[in-house]
Structure formats: structure tokens, C-alpha cells
Coordinates of N, CA and C in Angstrom, one line a residue:
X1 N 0.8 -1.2 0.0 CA 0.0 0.0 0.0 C 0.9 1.2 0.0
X2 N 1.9 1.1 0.6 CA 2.8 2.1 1.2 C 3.3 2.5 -0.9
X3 N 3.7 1.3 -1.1 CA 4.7 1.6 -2.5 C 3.4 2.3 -3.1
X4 N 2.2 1.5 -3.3 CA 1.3 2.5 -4.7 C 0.7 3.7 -4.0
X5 N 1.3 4.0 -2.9 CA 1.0 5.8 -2.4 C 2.0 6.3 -3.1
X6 N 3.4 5.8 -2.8 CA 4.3 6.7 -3.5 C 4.5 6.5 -4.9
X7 N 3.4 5.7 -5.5 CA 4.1 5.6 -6.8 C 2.8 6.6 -7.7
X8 N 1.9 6.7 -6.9 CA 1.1 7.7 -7.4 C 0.8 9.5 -6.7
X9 N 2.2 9.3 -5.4 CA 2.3 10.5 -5.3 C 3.5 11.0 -6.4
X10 N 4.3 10.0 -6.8 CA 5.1 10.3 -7.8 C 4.4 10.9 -9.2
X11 N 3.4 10.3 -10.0 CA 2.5 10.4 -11.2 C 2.2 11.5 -10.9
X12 N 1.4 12.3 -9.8 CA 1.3 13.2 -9.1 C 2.0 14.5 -9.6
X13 N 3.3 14.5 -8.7 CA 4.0 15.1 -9.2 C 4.8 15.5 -10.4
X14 N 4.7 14.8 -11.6 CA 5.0 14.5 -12.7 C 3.7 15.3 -13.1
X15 N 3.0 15.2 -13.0 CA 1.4 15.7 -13.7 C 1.7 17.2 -13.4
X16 N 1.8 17.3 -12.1 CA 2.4 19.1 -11.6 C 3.2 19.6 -12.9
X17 N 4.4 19.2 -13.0 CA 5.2 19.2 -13.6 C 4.8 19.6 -14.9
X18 N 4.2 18.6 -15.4 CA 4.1 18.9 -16.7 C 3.0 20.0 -17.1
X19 N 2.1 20.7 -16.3 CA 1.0 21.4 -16.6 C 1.5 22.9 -16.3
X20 N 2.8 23.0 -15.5 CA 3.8 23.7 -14.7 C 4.5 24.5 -16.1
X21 N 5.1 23.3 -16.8 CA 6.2 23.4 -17.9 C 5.2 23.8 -19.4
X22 N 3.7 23.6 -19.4 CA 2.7 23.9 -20.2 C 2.8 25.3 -20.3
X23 N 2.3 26.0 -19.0 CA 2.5 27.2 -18.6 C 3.4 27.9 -19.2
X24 N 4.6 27.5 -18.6 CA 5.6 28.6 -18.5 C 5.9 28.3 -20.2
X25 N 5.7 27.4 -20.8 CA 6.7 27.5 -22.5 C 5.1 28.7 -22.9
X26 N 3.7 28.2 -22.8 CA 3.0 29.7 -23.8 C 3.6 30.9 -23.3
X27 N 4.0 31.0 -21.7 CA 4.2 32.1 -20.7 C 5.6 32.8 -22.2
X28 N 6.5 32.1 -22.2 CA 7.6 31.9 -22.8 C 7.4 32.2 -24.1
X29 N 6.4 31.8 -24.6 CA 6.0 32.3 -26.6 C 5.7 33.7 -26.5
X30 N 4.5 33.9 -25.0 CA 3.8 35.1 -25.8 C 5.0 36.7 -25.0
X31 N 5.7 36.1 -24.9 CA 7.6 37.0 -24.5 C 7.9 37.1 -26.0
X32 N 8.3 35.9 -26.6 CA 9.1 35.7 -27.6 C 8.0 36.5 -28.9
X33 N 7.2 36.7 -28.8 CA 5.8 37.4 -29.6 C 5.9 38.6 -29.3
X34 N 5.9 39.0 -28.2 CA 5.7 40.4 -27.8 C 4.5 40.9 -27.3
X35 N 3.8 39.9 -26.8 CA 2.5 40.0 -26.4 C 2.4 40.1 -24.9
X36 N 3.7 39.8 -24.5 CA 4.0 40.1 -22.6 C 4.8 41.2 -22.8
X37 N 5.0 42.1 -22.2 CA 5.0 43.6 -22.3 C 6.5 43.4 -21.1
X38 N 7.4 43.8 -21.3 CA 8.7 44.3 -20.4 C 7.7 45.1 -18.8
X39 N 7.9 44.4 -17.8 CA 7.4 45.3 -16.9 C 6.0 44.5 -16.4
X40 N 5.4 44.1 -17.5 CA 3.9 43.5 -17.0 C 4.0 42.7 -15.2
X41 N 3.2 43.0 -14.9 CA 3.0 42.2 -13.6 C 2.0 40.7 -13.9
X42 N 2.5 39.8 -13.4 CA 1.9 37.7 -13.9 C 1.2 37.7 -12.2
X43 N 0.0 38.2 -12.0 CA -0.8 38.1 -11.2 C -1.4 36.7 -11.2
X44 N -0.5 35.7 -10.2 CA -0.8 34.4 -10.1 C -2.2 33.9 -10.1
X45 N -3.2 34.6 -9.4 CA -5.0 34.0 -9.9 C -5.0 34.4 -11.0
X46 N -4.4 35.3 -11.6 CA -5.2 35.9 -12.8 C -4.3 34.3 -13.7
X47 N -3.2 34.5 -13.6 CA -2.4 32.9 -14.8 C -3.1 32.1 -14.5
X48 N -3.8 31.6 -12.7 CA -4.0 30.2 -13.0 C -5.9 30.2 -13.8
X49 N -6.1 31.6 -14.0 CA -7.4 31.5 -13.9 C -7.2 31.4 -15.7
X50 N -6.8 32.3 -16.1 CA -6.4 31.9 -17.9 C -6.1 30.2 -18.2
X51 N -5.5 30.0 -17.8 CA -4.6 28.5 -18.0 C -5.3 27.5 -17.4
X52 N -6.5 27.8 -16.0 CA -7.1 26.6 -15.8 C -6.3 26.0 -14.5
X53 N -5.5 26.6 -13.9 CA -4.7 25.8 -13.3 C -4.5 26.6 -11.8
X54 N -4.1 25.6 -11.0 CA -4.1 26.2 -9.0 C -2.6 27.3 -9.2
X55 N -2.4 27.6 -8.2 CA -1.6 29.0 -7.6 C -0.5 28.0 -7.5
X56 N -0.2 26.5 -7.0 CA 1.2 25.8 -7.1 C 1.9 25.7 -8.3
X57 N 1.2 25.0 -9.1 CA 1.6 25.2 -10.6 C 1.8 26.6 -11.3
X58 N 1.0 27.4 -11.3 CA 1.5 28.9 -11.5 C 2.9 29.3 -11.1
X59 N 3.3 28.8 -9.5 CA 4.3 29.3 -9.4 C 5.6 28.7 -9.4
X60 N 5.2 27.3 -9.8 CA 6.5 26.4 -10.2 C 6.9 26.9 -11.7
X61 N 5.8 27.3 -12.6 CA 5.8 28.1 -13.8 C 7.0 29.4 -14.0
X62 N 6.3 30.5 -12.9 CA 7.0 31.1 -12.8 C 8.3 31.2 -12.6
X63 N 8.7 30.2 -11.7 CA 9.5 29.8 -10.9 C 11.1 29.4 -12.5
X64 N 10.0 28.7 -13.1 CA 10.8 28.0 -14.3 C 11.2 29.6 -15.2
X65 N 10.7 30.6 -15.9 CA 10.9 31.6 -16.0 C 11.8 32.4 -15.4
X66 N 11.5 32.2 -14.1 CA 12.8 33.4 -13.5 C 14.0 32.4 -13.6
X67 N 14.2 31.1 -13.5 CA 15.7 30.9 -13.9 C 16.2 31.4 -15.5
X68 N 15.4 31.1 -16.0 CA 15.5 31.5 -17.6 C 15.6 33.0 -18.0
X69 N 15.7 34.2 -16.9 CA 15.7 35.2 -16.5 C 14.8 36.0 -17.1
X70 N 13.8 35.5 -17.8 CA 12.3 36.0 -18.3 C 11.2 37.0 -17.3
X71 N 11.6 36.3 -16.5 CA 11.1 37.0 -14.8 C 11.4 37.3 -13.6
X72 N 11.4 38.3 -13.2 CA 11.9 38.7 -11.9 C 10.8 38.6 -10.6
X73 N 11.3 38.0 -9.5 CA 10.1 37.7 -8.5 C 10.6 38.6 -7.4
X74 N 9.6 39.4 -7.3 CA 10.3 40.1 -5.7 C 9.3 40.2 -4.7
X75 N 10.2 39.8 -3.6 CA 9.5 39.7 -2.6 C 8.2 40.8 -1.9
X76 N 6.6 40.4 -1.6 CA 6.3 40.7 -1.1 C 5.2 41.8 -2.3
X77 N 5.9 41.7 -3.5 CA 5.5 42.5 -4.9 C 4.9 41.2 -6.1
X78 N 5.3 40.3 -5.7 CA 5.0 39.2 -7.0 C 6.1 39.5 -8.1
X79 N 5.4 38.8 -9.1 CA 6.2 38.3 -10.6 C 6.0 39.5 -11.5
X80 N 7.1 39.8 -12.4 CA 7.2 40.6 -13.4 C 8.1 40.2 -14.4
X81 N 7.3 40.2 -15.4 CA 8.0 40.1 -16.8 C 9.4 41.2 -17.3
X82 N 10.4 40.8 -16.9 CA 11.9 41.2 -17.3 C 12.1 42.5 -18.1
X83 N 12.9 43.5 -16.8 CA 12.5 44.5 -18.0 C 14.2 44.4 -18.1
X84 N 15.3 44.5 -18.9 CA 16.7 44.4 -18.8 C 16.9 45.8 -19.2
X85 N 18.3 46.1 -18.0 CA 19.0 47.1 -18.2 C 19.5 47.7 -19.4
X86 N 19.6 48.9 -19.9 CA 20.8 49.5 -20.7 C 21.9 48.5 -21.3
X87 N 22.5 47.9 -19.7 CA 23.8 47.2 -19.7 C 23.8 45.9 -20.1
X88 N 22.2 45.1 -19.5 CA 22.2 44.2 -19.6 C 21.6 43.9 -21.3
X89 N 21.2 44.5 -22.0 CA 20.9 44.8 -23.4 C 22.0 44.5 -24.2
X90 N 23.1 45.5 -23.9 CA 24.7 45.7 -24.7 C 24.9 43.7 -24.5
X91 N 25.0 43.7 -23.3 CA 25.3 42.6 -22.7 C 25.0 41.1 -23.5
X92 N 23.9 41.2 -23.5 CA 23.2 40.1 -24.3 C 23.5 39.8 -25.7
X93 N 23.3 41.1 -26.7 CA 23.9 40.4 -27.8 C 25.4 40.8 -28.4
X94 N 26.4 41.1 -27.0 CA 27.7 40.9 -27.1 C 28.0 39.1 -27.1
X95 N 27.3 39.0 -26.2 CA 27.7 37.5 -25.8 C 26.8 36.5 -26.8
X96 N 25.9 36.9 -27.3 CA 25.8 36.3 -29.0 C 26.4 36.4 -30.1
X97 N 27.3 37.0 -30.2 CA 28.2 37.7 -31.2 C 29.4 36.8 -30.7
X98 N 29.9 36.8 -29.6 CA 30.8 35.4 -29.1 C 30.8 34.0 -29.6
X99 N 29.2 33.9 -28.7 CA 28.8 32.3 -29.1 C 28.5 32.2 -30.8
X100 N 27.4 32.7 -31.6 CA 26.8 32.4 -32.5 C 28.0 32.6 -33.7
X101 N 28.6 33.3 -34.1 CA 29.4 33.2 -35.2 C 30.5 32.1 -35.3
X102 N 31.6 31.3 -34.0 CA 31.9 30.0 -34.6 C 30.8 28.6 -34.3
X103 N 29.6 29.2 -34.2 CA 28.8 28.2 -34.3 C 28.2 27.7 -35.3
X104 N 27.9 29.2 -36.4 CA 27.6 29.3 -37.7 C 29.1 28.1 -38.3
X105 N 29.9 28.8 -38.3 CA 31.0 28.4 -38.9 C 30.9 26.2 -38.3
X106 N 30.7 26.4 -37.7 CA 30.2 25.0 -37.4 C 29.1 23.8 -37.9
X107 N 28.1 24.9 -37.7 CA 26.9 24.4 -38.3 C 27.3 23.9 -39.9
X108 N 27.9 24.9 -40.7 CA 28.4 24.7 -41.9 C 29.0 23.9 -42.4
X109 N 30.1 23.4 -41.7 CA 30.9 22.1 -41.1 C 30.3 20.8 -41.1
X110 N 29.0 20.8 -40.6 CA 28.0 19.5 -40.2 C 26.7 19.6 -41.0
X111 N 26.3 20.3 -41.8 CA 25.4 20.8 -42.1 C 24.9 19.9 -43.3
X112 N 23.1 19.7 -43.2 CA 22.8 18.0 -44.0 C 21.7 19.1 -45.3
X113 N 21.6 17.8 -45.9 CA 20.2 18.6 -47.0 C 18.7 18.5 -46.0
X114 N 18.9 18.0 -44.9 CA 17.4 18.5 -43.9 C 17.8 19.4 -43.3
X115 N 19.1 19.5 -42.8 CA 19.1 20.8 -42.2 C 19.0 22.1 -42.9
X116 N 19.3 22.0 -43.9 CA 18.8 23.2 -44.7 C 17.8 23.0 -45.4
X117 N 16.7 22.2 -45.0 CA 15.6 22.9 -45.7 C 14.7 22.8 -44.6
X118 N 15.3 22.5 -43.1 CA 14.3 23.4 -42.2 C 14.7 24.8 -41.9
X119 N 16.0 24.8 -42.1 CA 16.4 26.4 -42.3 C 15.8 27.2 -42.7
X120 N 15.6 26.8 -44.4 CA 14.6 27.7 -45.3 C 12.7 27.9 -44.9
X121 N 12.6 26.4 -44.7 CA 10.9 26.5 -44.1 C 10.8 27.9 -43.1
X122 N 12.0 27.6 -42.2 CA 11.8 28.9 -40.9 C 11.8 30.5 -42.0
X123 N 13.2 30.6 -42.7 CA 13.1 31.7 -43.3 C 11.6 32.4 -44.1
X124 N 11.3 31.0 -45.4 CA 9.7 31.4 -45.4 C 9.2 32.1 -44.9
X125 N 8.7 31.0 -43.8 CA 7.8 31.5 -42.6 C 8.0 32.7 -42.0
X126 N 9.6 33.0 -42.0 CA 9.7 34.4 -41.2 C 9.1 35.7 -42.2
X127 N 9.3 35.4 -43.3 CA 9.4 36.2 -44.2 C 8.0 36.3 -44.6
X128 N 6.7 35.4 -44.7 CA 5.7 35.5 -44.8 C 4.9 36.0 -43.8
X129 N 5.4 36.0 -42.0 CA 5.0 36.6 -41.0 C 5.0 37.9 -41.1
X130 N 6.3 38.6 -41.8 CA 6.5 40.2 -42.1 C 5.6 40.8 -43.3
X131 N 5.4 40.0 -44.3 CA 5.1 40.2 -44.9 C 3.2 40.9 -44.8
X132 N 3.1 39.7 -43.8 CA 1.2 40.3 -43.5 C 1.4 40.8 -42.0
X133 N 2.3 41.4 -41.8 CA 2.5 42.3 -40.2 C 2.3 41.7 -38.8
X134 N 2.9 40.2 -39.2 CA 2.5 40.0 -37.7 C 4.3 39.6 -37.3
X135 N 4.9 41.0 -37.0 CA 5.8 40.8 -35.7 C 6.4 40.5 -35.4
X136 N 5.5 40.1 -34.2 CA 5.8 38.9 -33.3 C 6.3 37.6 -33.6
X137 N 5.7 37.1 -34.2 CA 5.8 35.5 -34.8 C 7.3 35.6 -35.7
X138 N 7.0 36.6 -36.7 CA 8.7 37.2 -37.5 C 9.6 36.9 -36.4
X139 N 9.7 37.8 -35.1 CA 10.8 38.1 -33.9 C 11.0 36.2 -33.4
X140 N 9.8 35.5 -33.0 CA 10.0 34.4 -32.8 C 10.9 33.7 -33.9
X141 N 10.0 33.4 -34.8 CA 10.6 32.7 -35.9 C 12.2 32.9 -36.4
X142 N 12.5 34.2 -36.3 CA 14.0 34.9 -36.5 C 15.3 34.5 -35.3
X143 N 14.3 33.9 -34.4 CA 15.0 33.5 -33.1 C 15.3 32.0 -33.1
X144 N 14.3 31.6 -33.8 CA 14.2 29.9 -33.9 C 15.3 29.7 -34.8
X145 N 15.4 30.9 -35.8 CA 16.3 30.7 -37.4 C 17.8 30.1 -36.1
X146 N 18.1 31.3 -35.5 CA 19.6 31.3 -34.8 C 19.5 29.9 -34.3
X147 N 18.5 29.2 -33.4 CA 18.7 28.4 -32.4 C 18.8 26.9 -33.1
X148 N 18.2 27.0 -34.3 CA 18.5 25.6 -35.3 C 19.9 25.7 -35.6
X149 N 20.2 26.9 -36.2 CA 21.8 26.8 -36.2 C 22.7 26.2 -35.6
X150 N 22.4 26.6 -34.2 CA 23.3 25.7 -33.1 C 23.3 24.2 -32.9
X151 N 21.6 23.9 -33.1 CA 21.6 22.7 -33.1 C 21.7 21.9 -34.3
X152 N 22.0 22.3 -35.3 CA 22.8 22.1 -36.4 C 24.3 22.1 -36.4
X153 N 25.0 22.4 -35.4 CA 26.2 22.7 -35.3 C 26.3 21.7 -34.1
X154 N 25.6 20.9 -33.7 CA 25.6 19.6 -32.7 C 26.1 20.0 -31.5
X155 N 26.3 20.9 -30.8 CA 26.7 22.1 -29.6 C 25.8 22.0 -28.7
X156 N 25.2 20.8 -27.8 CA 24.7 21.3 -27.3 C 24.0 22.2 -26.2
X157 N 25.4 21.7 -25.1 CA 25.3 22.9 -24.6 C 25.4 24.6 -24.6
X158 N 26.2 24.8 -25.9 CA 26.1 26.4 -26.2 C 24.7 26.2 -26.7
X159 N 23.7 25.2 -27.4 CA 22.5 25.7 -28.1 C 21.6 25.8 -27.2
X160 N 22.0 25.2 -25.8 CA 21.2 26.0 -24.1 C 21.1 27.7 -24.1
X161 N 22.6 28.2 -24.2 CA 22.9 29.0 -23.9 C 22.2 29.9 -24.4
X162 N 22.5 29.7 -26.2 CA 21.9 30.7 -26.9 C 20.4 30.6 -27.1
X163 N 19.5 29.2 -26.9 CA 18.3 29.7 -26.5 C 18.2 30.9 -25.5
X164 N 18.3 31.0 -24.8 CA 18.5 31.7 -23.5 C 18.4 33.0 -23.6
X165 N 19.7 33.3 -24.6 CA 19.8 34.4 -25.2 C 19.0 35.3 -25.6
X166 N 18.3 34.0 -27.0 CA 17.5 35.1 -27.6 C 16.2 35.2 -26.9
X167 N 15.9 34.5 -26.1 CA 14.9 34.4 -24.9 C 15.0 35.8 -24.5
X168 N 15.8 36.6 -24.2 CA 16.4 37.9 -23.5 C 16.2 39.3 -24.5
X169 N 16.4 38.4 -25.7 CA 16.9 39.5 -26.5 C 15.4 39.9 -27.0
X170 N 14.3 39.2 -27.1 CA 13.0 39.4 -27.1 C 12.8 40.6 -26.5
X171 N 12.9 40.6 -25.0 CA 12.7 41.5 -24.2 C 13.6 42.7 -24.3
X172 N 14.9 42.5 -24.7 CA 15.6 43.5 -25.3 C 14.8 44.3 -26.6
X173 N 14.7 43.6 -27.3 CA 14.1 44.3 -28.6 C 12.8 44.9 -28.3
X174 N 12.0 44.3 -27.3 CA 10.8 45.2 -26.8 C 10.9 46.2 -26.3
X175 N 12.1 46.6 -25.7 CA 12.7 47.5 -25.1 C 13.3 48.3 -25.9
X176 N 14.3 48.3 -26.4 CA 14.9 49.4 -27.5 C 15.1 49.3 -28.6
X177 N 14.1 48.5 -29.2 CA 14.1 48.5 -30.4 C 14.0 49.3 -31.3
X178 N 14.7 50.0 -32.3 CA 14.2 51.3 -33.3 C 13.8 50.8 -34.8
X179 N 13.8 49.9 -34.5 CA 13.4 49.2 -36.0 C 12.2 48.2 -36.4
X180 N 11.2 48.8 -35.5 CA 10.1 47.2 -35.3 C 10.1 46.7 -36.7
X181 N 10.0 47.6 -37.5 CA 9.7 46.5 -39.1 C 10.8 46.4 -39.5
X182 N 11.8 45.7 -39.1 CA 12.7 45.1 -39.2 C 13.7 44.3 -38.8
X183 N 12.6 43.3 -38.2 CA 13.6 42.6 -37.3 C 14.7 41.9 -37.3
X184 N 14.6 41.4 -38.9 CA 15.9 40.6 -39.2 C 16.1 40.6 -40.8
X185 N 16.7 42.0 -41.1 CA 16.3 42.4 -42.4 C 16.6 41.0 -43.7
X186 N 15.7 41.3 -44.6 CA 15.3 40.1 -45.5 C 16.9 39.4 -45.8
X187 N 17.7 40.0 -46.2 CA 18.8 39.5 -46.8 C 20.0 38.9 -45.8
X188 N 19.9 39.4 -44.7 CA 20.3 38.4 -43.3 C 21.0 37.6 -43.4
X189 N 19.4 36.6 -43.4 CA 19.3 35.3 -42.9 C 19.4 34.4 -44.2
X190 N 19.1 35.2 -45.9 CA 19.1 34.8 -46.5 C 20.5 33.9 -47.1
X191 N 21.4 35.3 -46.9 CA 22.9 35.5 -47.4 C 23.9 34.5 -46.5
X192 N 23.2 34.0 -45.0 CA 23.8 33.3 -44.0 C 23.4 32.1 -44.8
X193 N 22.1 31.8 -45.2 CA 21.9 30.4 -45.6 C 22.4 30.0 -46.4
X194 N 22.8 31.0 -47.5 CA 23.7 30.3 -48.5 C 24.8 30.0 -48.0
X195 N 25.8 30.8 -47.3 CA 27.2 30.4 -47.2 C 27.0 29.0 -45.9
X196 N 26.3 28.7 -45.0 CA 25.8 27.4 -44.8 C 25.5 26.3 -45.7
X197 N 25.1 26.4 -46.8 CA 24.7 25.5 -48.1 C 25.6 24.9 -48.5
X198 N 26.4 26.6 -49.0 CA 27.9 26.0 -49.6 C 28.9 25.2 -48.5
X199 N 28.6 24.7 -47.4 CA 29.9 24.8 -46.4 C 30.6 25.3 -46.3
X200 N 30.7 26.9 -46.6 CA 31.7 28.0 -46.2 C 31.5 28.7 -44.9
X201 N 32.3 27.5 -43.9 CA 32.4 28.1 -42.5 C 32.8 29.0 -42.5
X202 N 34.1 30.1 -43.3 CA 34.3 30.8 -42.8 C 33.6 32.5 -43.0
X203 N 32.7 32.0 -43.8 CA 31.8 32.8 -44.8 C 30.6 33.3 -43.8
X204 N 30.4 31.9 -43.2 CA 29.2 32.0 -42.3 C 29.3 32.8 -41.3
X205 N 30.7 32.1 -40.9 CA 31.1 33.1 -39.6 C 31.4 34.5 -39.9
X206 N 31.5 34.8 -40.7 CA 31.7 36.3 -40.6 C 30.3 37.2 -40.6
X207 N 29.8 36.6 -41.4 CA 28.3 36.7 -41.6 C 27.2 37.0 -40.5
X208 N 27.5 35.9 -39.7 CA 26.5 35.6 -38.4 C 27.3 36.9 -37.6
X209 N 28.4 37.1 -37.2 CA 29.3 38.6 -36.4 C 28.8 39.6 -36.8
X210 N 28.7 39.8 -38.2 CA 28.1 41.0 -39.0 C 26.9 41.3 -38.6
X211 N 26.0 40.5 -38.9 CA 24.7 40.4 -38.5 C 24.3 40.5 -37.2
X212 N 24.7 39.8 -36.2 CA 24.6 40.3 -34.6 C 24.6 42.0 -34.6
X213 N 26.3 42.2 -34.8 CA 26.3 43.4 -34.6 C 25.7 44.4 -35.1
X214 N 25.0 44.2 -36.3 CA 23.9 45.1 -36.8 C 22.7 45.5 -36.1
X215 N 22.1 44.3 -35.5 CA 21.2 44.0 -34.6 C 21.6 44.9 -33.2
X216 N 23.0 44.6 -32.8 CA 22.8 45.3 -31.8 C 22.8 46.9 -31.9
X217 N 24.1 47.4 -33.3 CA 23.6 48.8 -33.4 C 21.9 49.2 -33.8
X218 N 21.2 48.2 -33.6 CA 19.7 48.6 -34.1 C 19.3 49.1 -32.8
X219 N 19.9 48.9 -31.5 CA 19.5 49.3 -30.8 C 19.2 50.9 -30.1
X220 N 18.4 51.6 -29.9 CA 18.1 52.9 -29.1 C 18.4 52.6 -27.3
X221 N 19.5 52.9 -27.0 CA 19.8 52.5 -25.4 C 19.1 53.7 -24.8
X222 N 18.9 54.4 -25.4 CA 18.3 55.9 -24.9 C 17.0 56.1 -24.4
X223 N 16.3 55.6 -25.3 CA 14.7 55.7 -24.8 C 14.0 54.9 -23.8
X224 N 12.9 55.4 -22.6 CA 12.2 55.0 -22.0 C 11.6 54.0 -22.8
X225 N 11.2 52.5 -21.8 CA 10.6 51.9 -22.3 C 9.3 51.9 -22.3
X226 N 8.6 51.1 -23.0 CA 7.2 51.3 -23.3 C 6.2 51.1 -22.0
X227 N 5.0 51.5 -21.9 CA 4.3 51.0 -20.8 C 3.6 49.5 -21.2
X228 N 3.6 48.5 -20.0 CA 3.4 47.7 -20.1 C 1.6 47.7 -20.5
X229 N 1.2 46.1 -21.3 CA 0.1 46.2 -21.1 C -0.8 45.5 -20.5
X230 N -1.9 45.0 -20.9 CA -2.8 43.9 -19.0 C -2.0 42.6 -19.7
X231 N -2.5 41.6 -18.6 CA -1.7 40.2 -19.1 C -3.1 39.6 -19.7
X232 N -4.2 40.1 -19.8 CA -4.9 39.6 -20.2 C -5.2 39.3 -21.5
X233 N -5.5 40.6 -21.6 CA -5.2 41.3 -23.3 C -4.0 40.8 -23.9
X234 N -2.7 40.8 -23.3 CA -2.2 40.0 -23.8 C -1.8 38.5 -24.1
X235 N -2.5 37.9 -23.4 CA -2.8 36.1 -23.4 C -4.4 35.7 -24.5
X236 N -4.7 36.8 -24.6 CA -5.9 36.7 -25.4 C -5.9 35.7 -26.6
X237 N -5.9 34.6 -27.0 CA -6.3 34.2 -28.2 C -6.3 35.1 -28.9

């Protein structure tokens, strides 16, 4: 009796878990979309009341976010969606500019005829996102482009990292961005795929450096950031 208590307080917990990790990845899209606002406050009844789910799960949710540095919990105030410094801005896609370029040069190295034609599907897609104004999905999609790369470059630990990254850099770009319609200008990602095609690592790599750094001079460190909006309106279907 004793074992199938704990083998169903086990199931249990696993069930938590997984409804926990549900959470936090839409919690995590609608960041990577732009539809969670830098600053927003994640008013725990209000998430579990959207999502269906109790105040534990909510906050193992959140819980999973703030390691991923998506969210800041402060005491006594609750959860808030990440607003990043000036510094921490510069910060983030310096250390993309590190990792991502001999990764490209990598990926290029290892790189199959599937891997580049999920490449291109992503590019499409990004490109058909901009095209009818939605954004968001572009900003995601432009992020997914980088993160295949790495895992194309069989890295897996750096392709932790740099999820992470552009996890950040979402919030970054909601923040200082001066170029909303342009989040990863057309010829980019285009001009990186080819020298990945050809297996010209060193092509790529210079490429992917260039490119970062573009990105980051896109940035306005100057301006106040936007006011946040409800979390409702932005969880909205």
C-alpha cells in the first residue's frame, strides 16, 4: 500500500510538472511574440485563472521563467515580466556575437540537405510573417532561425545558452528597439543560408558577427521603455 501511495504521489508530481512546464513555454512564446510587455505584472490567480490551473503550478511556472531570466520575483511584490538594463541589453547580444558566429562556422561544417531545408521553411515563414504584419511570430521565428543553427552545429550545450539568449533578446528588442519592421532584415538570414549550403564556414562566420552586430547597433539605449500592457489582453487568443 505504502509503494502505490508513493508511486502515485510520484504520477502526481509529474502531472504538476508537466501542466507547470505547459505554462511557462506559452508564458515563454507570448515574451518571444511580444505580447507580454517588459514590466507586465503575472498576477498568479489571474495565470491560473487563464490557464485553468491552481496557484502551485503557477508558481512552479513562474519559478521556471525566472531561472531562464524571463522573470523577476520580488518579494512581497510578485512576478514581473523582465525588463533588462541598458547594460544588460549591450550585454546580451555581445555574448551572442561570441557564441553564434563560430557556431555558424560550425553548423556549416555538419550541415545536411534536412538541415537546410528546415532552415529555409523557418526563413519562409519568417518572411511570410513580415510580410502580413504580424511581428511577433517574425521576432520568434528569427530566433528559432539562430537556435537551429546551433543545433545544427551539434553544440549542445552552447544551443542552451543561446536559446536563453534570444529568450532575452526578445525583451531586449521590446525595449529598444528602433526598427520594429525590421527585425531581421530580408537578406540576413538569407545571405547566411547560403554560405551554410555551400559549407563555407568561414563565410558564415563572418556573416553571423556582422549580423549580430547590426542588430545590436539597431538598438536605441536611450529611450524610456514602453508601458506595459494587461496580461490579459495579452494572453488573449
Amino acid at each position: 500500500m505504502t509503494t502505490e501511495k508513493a508511486k502515485a504521489s510520484k504520477e502526481t508530481d509529474r502531472g504538476k510538472g508537466s501542466k507547470a512546464r505547459a505554462v511557462a513555454d506559452a508564458l515563454t512564446l507570448a515574451v518571444h511574440e511580444h505580447r507580454l510587455a517588459p514590466g507586465l505584472k503575472l498576477n498568479e490567480d489571474e495565470v491560473g485563472e487563464i490557464f485553468g490551473v491552481g496557484r502551485t503550478i503557477v508558481r512552479s511556472a513562474l519559478q521556471m521563467l525566472a531561472h531562464d531570466q524571463l522573470v523577476t520575483i520580488e518579494p512581497n511584490r510578485g512576478a514581473f515580466v523582465a525588463e533588462p538594463s541598458m547594460r544588460e541589453a549591450r550585454e546580451v547580444f555581445e555574448a551572442r556575437a561570441l557564441l553564434e558566429p563560430r557556431t555558424a562556422r560550425s553548423a556549416a561544417e555538419r550541415i545536411t540537405p534536412e538541415g537546410i531545408a528546415r532552415l529555409r521553411a523557418h526563413n519562409k515563414a519568417e518572411h511570410a510573417a513580415l510580410d502580413r504584419g504580424d511581428f511577433g511570430t517574425a521576432l520568434r521565428l528569427s530566433g528559432e532561425f539562430h537556435i537551429e543553427i546551433a543545433r545544427i552545429a551539434d553544440q549542445s550545450t552552447i544551443a542552451e545558452f543561446i536559446t536563453q539568449l534570444i529568450a532575452r533578446s526578445s525583451l531586449v528588442i521590446a525595449l529598444y528597439w528602433r526598427r520594429p519592421k525590421a527585425m531581421c532584415e530580408t537578406h540576413a538570414h538569407e545571405a547566411l543560408l547560403n554560405a551554410l549550403e555551400r559549407g563555407d564556414g568561414a563565410t558564415a562566420e563572418e556573416m553571423m558577427k556582422g549580423h549580430l552586430l547590426d542588430l545590436l547597433s539597431s538598438l536605441d539605449l536611450r529611450e524610456a521603455p514602453p508601458p506595459p500592457q494587461t496580461l490579459r489582453d495579452a494572453l488573449r487568443p
